[in-house]
Amino acid sequence: MKQIAQDLQVSPSEISESLNRSFQADLISQDKRKVNRLALLEFLKHGIRYVFPQKPGSIVRGIKTAHSAPPLNRLIISNDYYVWPAAEGDAKGQAIEPLYPSVVNASQKDPYLYECLALIDAIRVGRVREQEAAREELSRLLQRNGKQND
């Protein structure tokens, strides 16, 4: 748990509470070491936008997310950019509050995490087309990573 807390820049107690909730929701195994990928994917595809709703905010400088970031930015061309507010960001767009404040920094160190969070944001704030594309890409990404970890 310490390594996860360090990687995500959150406290170990928050990680412990999250793992307990995830076990209760059948998202992870009882020993809290294995992810139930099907349940997690179902939650991300169909529940995340209700649990963590978000509406795009004002124009700010930040780090691209949702359909403005990889991998969706290769599939969806848009003049509307969504960003996580961040002074060190290289883009301007409508502000999207991240799921947790520290994930912006953590995702800049981990490209896989960044892609997953950007896809989740597309599900949270996108139109139907962006949501569907994000669900498909998220399925591929999680399946590909699952095979690497098996």
PDB file of N, CA and C in Angstrom, residues 88-149:
ATOM      1  N   GLU A  88       1.682  24.367 -15.127  1.00  0.00           N
ATOM      2  CA  GLU A  88       2.710  23.841 -16.025  1.00  0.00           C
ATOM      3  C   GLU A  88       2.131  23.237 -17.307  1.00  0.00           C
ATOM      4  N   GLY A  89       0.840  23.319 -17.485  1.00  0.00           N
ATOM      5  CA  GLY A  89       0.200  22.764 -18.675  1.00  0.00           C
ATOM      6  C   GLY A  89       0.587  23.496 -19.938  1.00  0.00           C
ATOM      7  N   ASP A  90       0.458  22.795 -21.056  1.00  0.00           N
ATOM      8  CA  ASP A  90       0.859  23.373 -22.336  1.00  0.00           C
ATOM      9  C   ASP A  90      -0.335  23.649 -23.252  1.00  0.00           C
ATOM     10  N   ALA A  91      -1.536  23.641 -22.694  1.00  0.00           N
ATOM     11  CA  ALA A  91      -2.736  23.847 -23.515  1.00  0.00           C
ATOM     12  C   ALA A  91      -3.720  24.740 -22.765  1.00  0.00           C
ATOM     13  N   LYS A  92      -4.607  25.350 -23.530  1.00  0.00           N
ATOM     14  CA  LYS A  92      -5.715  26.096 -22.932  1.00  0.00           C
ATOM     15  C   LYS A  92      -7.000  25.414 -23.346  1.00  0.00           C
ATOM     16  N   GLY A  93      -7.899  25.289 -22.395  1.00  0.00           N
ATOM     17  CA  GLY A  93      -9.174  24.661 -22.680  1.00  0.00           C
ATOM     18  C   GLY A  93     -10.104  24.786 -21.498  1.00  0.00           C
ATOM     19  N   GLN A  94     -11.282  24.171 -21.634  1.00  0.00           N
ATOM     20  CA  GLN A  94     -12.251  24.204 -20.545  1.00  0.00           C
ATOM     21  C   GLN A  94     -11.763  23.312 -19.411  1.00  0.00           C
ATOM     22  N   ALA A  95     -11.861  23.826 -18.208  1.00  0.00           N
ATOM     23  CA  ALA A  95     -11.378  23.117 -17.025  1.00  0.00           C
ATOM     24  C   ALA A  95     -12.239  21.899 -16.719  1.00  0.00           C
ATOM     25  N   ILE A  96     -11.577  20.794 -16.459  1.00  0.00           N
ATOM     26  CA  ILE A  96     -12.198  19.567 -15.971  1.00  0.00           C
ATOM     27  C   ILE A  96     -11.507  19.233 -14.659  1.00  0.00           C
ATOM     28  N   GLU A  97     -12.256  19.170 -13.585  1.00  0.00           N
ATOM     29  CA  GLU A  97     -11.652  18.802 -12.308  1.00  0.00           C
ATOM     30  C   GLU A  97     -11.316  17.313 -12.345  1.00  0.00           C
ATOM     31  N   PRO A  98     -10.074  16.957 -12.011  1.00  0.00           N
ATOM     32  CA  PRO A  98      -9.698  15.538 -12.015  1.00  0.00           C
ATOM     33  C   PRO A  98     -10.410  14.767 -10.909  1.00  0.00           C
ATOM     34  N   LEU A  99     -10.396  13.454 -11.011  1.00  0.00           N
ATOM     35  CA  LEU A  99     -11.026  12.615  -9.996  1.00  0.00           C
ATOM     36  C   LEU A  99     -10.451  12.880  -8.606  1.00  0.00           C
ATOM     37  N   TYR A 100      -9.171  13.196  -8.560  1.00  0.00           N
ATOM     38  CA  TYR A 100      -8.486  13.482  -7.304  1.00  0.00           C
ATOM     39  C   TYR A 100      -7.361  14.452  -7.636  1.00  0.00           C
ATOM     40  N   PRO A 101      -7.122  15.472  -6.816  1.00  0.00           N
ATOM     41  CA  PRO A 101      -6.139  16.504  -7.182  1.00  0.00           C
ATOM     42  C   PRO A 101      -4.747  15.981  -7.540  1.00  0.00           C
ATOM     43  N   SER A 102      -4.257  14.975  -6.851  1.00  0.00           N
ATOM     44  CA  SER A 102      -2.885  14.516  -7.089  1.00  0.00           C
ATOM     45  C   SER A 102      -2.733  13.656  -8.341  1.00  0.00           C
ATOM     46  N   VAL A 103      -3.834  13.241  -8.961  1.00  0.00           N
ATOM     47  CA  VAL A 103      -3.685  12.373 -10.138  1.00  0.00           C
ATOM     48  C   VAL A 103      -3.057  13.103 -11.311  1.00  0.00           C
ATOM     49  N   VAL A 104      -3.158  14.412 -11.344  1.00  0.00           N
ATOM     50  CA  VAL A 104      -2.538  15.164 -12.435  1.00  0.00           C
ATOM     51  C   VAL A 104      -1.028  14.941 -12.404  1.00  0.00           C
ATOM     52  N   ASN A 105      -0.414  15.124 -11.251  1.00  0.00           N
ATOM     53  CA  ASN A 105       1.034  14.909 -11.134  1.00  0.00           C
ATOM     54  C   ASN A 105       1.389  13.442 -11.338  1.00  0.00           C
ATOM     55  N   ALA A 106       0.630  12.548 -10.735  1.00  0.00           N
ATOM     56  CA  ALA A 106       0.926  11.119 -10.878  1.00  0.00           C
ATOM     57  C   ALA A 106       0.827  10.672 -12.331  1.00  0.00           C
ATOM     58  N   SER A 107      -0.151  11.183 -13.056  1.00  0.00           N
ATOM     59  CA  SER A 107      -0.339  10.761 -14.444  1.00  0.00           C
ATOM     60  C   SER A 107       0.763  11.276 -15.357  1.00  0.00           C
ATOM     61  N   GLN A 108       1.414  12.361 -14.968  1.00  0.00           N
ATOM     62  CA  GLN A 108       2.515  12.871 -15.782  1.00  0.00           C
ATOM     63  C   GLN A 108       3.749  11.976 -15.685  1.00  0.00           C
ATOM     64  N   LYS A 109       3.790  11.117 -14.691  1.00  0.00           N
ATOM     65  CA  LYS A 109       4.902  10.176 -14.514  1.00  0.00           C
ATOM     66  C   LYS A 109       4.582   8.797 -15.085  1.00  0.00           C
ATOM     67  N   ASP A 110       3.320   8.569 -15.443  1.00  0.00           N
ATOM     68  CA  ASP A 110       2.884   7.243 -15.888  1.00  0.00           C
ATOM     69  C   ASP A 110       1.953   7.378 -17.089  1.00  0.00           C
ATOM     70  N   PRO A 111       2.451   7.148 -18.309  1.00  0.00           N
ATOM     71  CA  PRO A 111       1.626   7.313 -19.509  1.00  0.00           C
ATOM     72  C   PRO A 111       0.372   6.431 -19.522  1.00  0.00           C
ATOM     73  N   TYR A 112       0.463   5.225 -18.986  1.00  0.00           N
ATOM     74  CA  TYR A 112      -0.696   4.331 -18.928  1.00  0.00           C
ATOM     75  C   TYR A 112      -1.788   4.943 -18.049  1.00  0.00           C
ATOM     76  N   LEU A 113      -1.404   5.418 -16.877  1.00  0.00           N
ATOM     77  CA  LEU A 113      -2.358   6.059 -15.973  1.00  0.00           C
ATOM     78  C   LEU A 113      -2.978   7.283 -16.637  1.00  0.00           C
ATOM     79  N   TYR A 114      -2.163   8.069 -17.317  1.00  0.00           N
ATOM     80  CA  TYR A 114      -2.650   9.262 -18.010  1.00  0.00           C
ATOM     81  C   TYR A 114      -3.712   8.908 -19.045  1.00  0.00           C
ATOM     82  N   GLU A 115      -3.440   7.895 -19.870  1.00  0.00           N
ATOM     83  CA  GLU A 115      -4.423   7.504 -20.880  1.00  0.00           C
ATOM     84  C   GLU A 115      -5.715   7.014 -20.238  1.00  0.00           C
ATOM     85  N   CYS A 116      -5.591   6.203 -19.186  1.00  0.00           N
ATOM     86  CA  CYS A 116      -6.797   5.700 -18.501  1.00  0.00           C
ATOM     87  C   CYS A 116      -7.630   6.849 -17.936  1.00  0.00           C
ATOM     88  N   LEU A 117      -6.991   7.789 -17.271  1.00  0.00           N
ATOM     89  CA  LEU A 117      -7.722   8.908 -16.664  1.00  0.00           C
ATOM     90  C   LEU A 117      -8.335   9.824 -17.716  1.00  0.00           C
ATOM     91  N   ALA A 118      -7.629  10.032 -18.823  1.00  0.00           N
ATOM     92  CA  ALA A 118      -8.182  10.852 -19.903  1.00  0.00           C
ATOM     93  C   ALA A 118      -9.426  10.177 -20.496  1.00  0.00           C
ATOM     94  N   LEU A 119      -9.370   8.857 -20.669  1.00  0.00           N
ATOM     95  CA  LEU A 119     -10.534   8.124 -21.184  1.00  0.00           C
ATOM     96  C   LEU A 119     -11.700   8.191 -20.204  1.00  0.00           C
ATOM     97  N   ILE A 120     -11.396   8.070 -18.925  1.00  0.00           N
ATOM     98  CA  ILE A 120     -12.441   8.176 -17.903  1.00  0.00           C
ATOM     99  C   ILE A 120     -13.075   9.568 -17.945  1.00  0.00           C
ATOM    100  N   ASP A 121     -12.261  10.596 -18.132  1.00  0.00           N
ATOM    101  CA  ASP A 121     -12.813  11.954 -18.247  1.00  0.00           C
ATOM    102  C   ASP A 121     -13.701  12.087 -19.475  1.00  0.00           C
ATOM    103  N   ALA A 122     -13.341  11.428 -20.567  1.00  0.00           N
ATOM    104  CA  ALA A 122     -14.186  11.476 -21.772  1.00  0.00           C
ATOM    105  C   ALA A 122     -15.549  10.843 -21.493  1.00  0.00           C
ATOM    106  N   ILE A 123     -15.573   9.809 -20.679  1.00  0.00           N
ATOM    107  CA  ILE A 123     -16.845   9.196 -20.286  1.00  0.00           C
ATOM    108  C   ILE A 123     -17.615  10.158 -19.377  1.00  0.00           C
ATOM    109  N   ARG A 124     -16.917  10.851 -18.496  1.00  0.00           N
ATOM    110  CA  ARG A 124     -17.559  11.778 -17.554  1.00  0.00           C
ATOM    111  C   ARG A 124     -18.150  13.002 -18.233  1.00  0.00           C
ATOM    112  N   VAL A 125     -17.465  13.551 -19.257  1.00  0.00           N
ATOM    113  CA  VAL A 125     -17.891  14.843 -19.801  1.00  0.00           C
ATOM    114  C   VAL A 125     -18.204  14.838 -21.285  1.00  0.00           C
ATOM    115  N   GLY A 126     -17.901  13.744 -21.969  1.00  0.00           N
ATOM    116  CA  GLY A 126     -18.054  13.740 -23.420  1.00  0.00           C
ATOM    117  C   GLY A 126     -19.489  13.604 -23.888  1.00  0.00           C
ATOM    118  N   ARG A 127     -19.657  13.906 -25.171  1.00  0.00           N
ATOM    119  CA  ARG A 127     -20.936  13.635 -25.829  1.00  0.00           C
ATOM    120  C   ARG A 127     -20.995  12.146 -26.115  1.00  0.00           C
ATOM    121  N   VAL A 128     -22.106  11.679 -26.640  1.00  0.00           N
ATOM    122  CA  VAL A 128     -22.304  10.246 -26.862  1.00  0.00           C
ATOM    123  C   VAL A 128     -21.163   9.640 -27.673  1.00  0.00           C
ATOM    124  N   ARG A 129     -20.761  10.331 -28.749  1.00  0.00           N
ATOM    125  CA  ARG A 129     -19.686   9.810 -29.607  1.00  0.00           C
ATOM    126  C   ARG A 129     -18.377   9.650 -28.834  1.00  0.00           C
ATOM    127  N   GLU A 130     -18.003  10.658 -28.061  1.00  0.00           N
ATOM    128  CA  GLU A 130     -16.768  10.596 -27.282  1.00  0.00           C
ATOM    129  C   GLU A 130     -16.858   9.520 -26.208  1.00  0.00           C
ATOM    130  N   GLN A 131     -18.025   9.414 -25.565  1.00  0.00           N
ATOM    131  CA  GLN A 131     -18.199   8.393 -24.529  1.00  0.00           C
ATOM    132  C   GLN A 131     -18.038   6.986 -25.100  1.00  0.00           C
ATOM    133  N   GLU A 132     -18.652   6.736 -26.239  1.00  0.00           N
ATOM    134  CA  GLU A 132     -18.552   5.403 -26.852  1.00  0.00           C
ATOM    135  C   GLU A 132     -17.121   5.087 -27.259  1.00  0.00           C
ATOM    136  N   ALA A 133     -16.443   6.043 -27.878  1.00  0.00           N
ATOM    137  CA  ALA A 133     -15.048   5.838 -28.273  1.00  0.00           C
ATOM    138  C   ALA A 133     -14.182   5.598 -27.035  1.00  0.00           C
ATOM    139  N   ALA A 134     -14.430   6.340 -25.961  1.00  0.00           N
ATOM    140  CA  ALA A 134     -13.662   6.178 -24.724  1.00  0.00           C
ATOM    141  C   ALA A 134     -13.905   4.807 -24.108  1.00  0.00           C
ATOM    142  N   ARG A 135     -15.144   4.344 -24.125  1.00  0.00           N
ATOM    143  CA  ARG A 135     -15.442   3.008 -23.578  1.00  0.00           C
ATOM    144  C   ARG A 135     -14.699   1.927 -24.350  1.00  0.00           C
ATOM    145  N   GLU A 136     -14.690   2.029 -25.668  1.00  0.00           N
ATOM    146  CA  GLU A 136     -13.985   1.032 -26.492  1.00  0.00           C
ATOM    147  C   GLU A 136     -12.482   1.072 -26.225  1.00  0.00           C
ATOM    148  N   GLU A 137     -11.904   2.263 -26.199  1.00  0.00           N
ATOM    149  CA  GLU A 137     -10.462   2.397 -25.966  1.00  0.00           C
ATOM    150  C   GLU A 137     -10.089   1.935 -24.555  1.00  0.00           C
ATOM    151  N   LEU A 138     -10.920   2.249 -23.575  1.00  0.00           N
ATOM    152  CA  LEU A 138     -10.653   1.829 -22.208  1.00  0.00           C
ATOM    153  C   LEU A 138     -10.680   0.308 -22.103  1.00  0.00           C
ATOM    154  N   SER A 139     -11.629  -0.329 -22.773  1.00  0.00           N
ATOM    155  CA  SER A 139     -11.675  -1.795 -22.794  1.00  0.00           C
ATOM    156  C   SER A 139     -10.380  -2.360 -23.359  1.00  0.00           C
ATOM    157  N   ARG A 140      -9.934  -1.814 -24.485  1.00  0.00           N
ATOM    158  CA  ARG A 140      -8.682  -2.285 -25.105  1.00  0.00           C
ATOM    159  C   ARG A 140      -7.490  -2.071 -24.189  1.00  0.00           C
ATOM    160  N   LEU A 141      -7.426  -0.897 -23.602  1.00  0.00           N
ATOM    161  CA  LEU A 141      -6.293  -0.549 -22.745  1.00  0.00           C
ATOM    162  C   LEU A 141      -6.220  -1.456 -21.522  1.00  0.00           C
ATOM    163  N   LEU A 142      -7.357  -1.686 -20.876  1.00  0.00           N
ATOM    164  CA  LEU A 142      -7.370  -2.540 -19.688  1.00  0.00           C
ATOM    165  C   LEU A 142      -7.093  -3.989 -20.032  1.00  0.00           C
ATOM    166  N   GLN A 143      -7.601  -4.458 -21.163  1.00  0.00           N
ATOM    167  CA  GLN A 143      -7.346  -5.838 -21.583  1.00  0.00           C
ATOM    168  C   GLN A 143      -5.872  -6.024 -21.933  1.00  0.00           C
ATOM    169  N   ARG A 144      -5.295  -5.056 -22.639  1.00  0.00           N
ATOM    170  CA  ARG A 144      -3.884  -5.148 -23.022  1.00  0.00           C
ATOM    171  C   ARG A 144      -3.001  -5.169 -21.784  1.00  0.00           C
ATOM    172  N   ASN A 145      -3.275  -4.293 -20.823  1.00  0.00           N
ATOM    173  CA  ASN A 145      -2.479  -4.247 -19.605  1.00  0.00           C
ATOM    174  C   ASN A 145      -2.699  -5.505 -18.773  1.00  0.00           C
ATOM    175  N   GLY A 146      -3.901  -6.038 -18.761  1.00  0.00           N
ATOM    176  CA  GLY A 146      -4.180  -7.265 -18.017  1.00  0.00           C
ATOM    177  C   GLY A 146      -3.373  -8.443 -18.542  1.00  0.00           C
ATOM    178  N   LYS A 147      -3.218  -8.525 -19.845  1.00  0.00           N
ATOM    179  CA  LYS A 147      -2.428  -9.605 -20.441  1.00  0.00           C
ATOM    180  C   LYS A 147      -0.954  -9.460 -20.097  1.00  0.00           C
ATOM    181  N   GLN A 148      -0.472  -8.212 -19.997  1.00  0.00           N
ATOM    182  CA  GLN A 148       0.918  -7.982 -19.633  1.00  0.00           C
ATOM    183  C   GLN A 148       1.192  -8.379 -18.189  1.00  0.00           C
ATOM    184  N   ASN A 149       0.179  -8.232 -17.324  1.00  0.00           N
ATOM    185  CA  ASN A 149       0.356  -8.543 -15.904  1.00  0.00           C
ATOM    186  C   ASN A 149       0.033  -9.979 -15.552  1.00  0.00           C
TER     187      ASN A 149
END
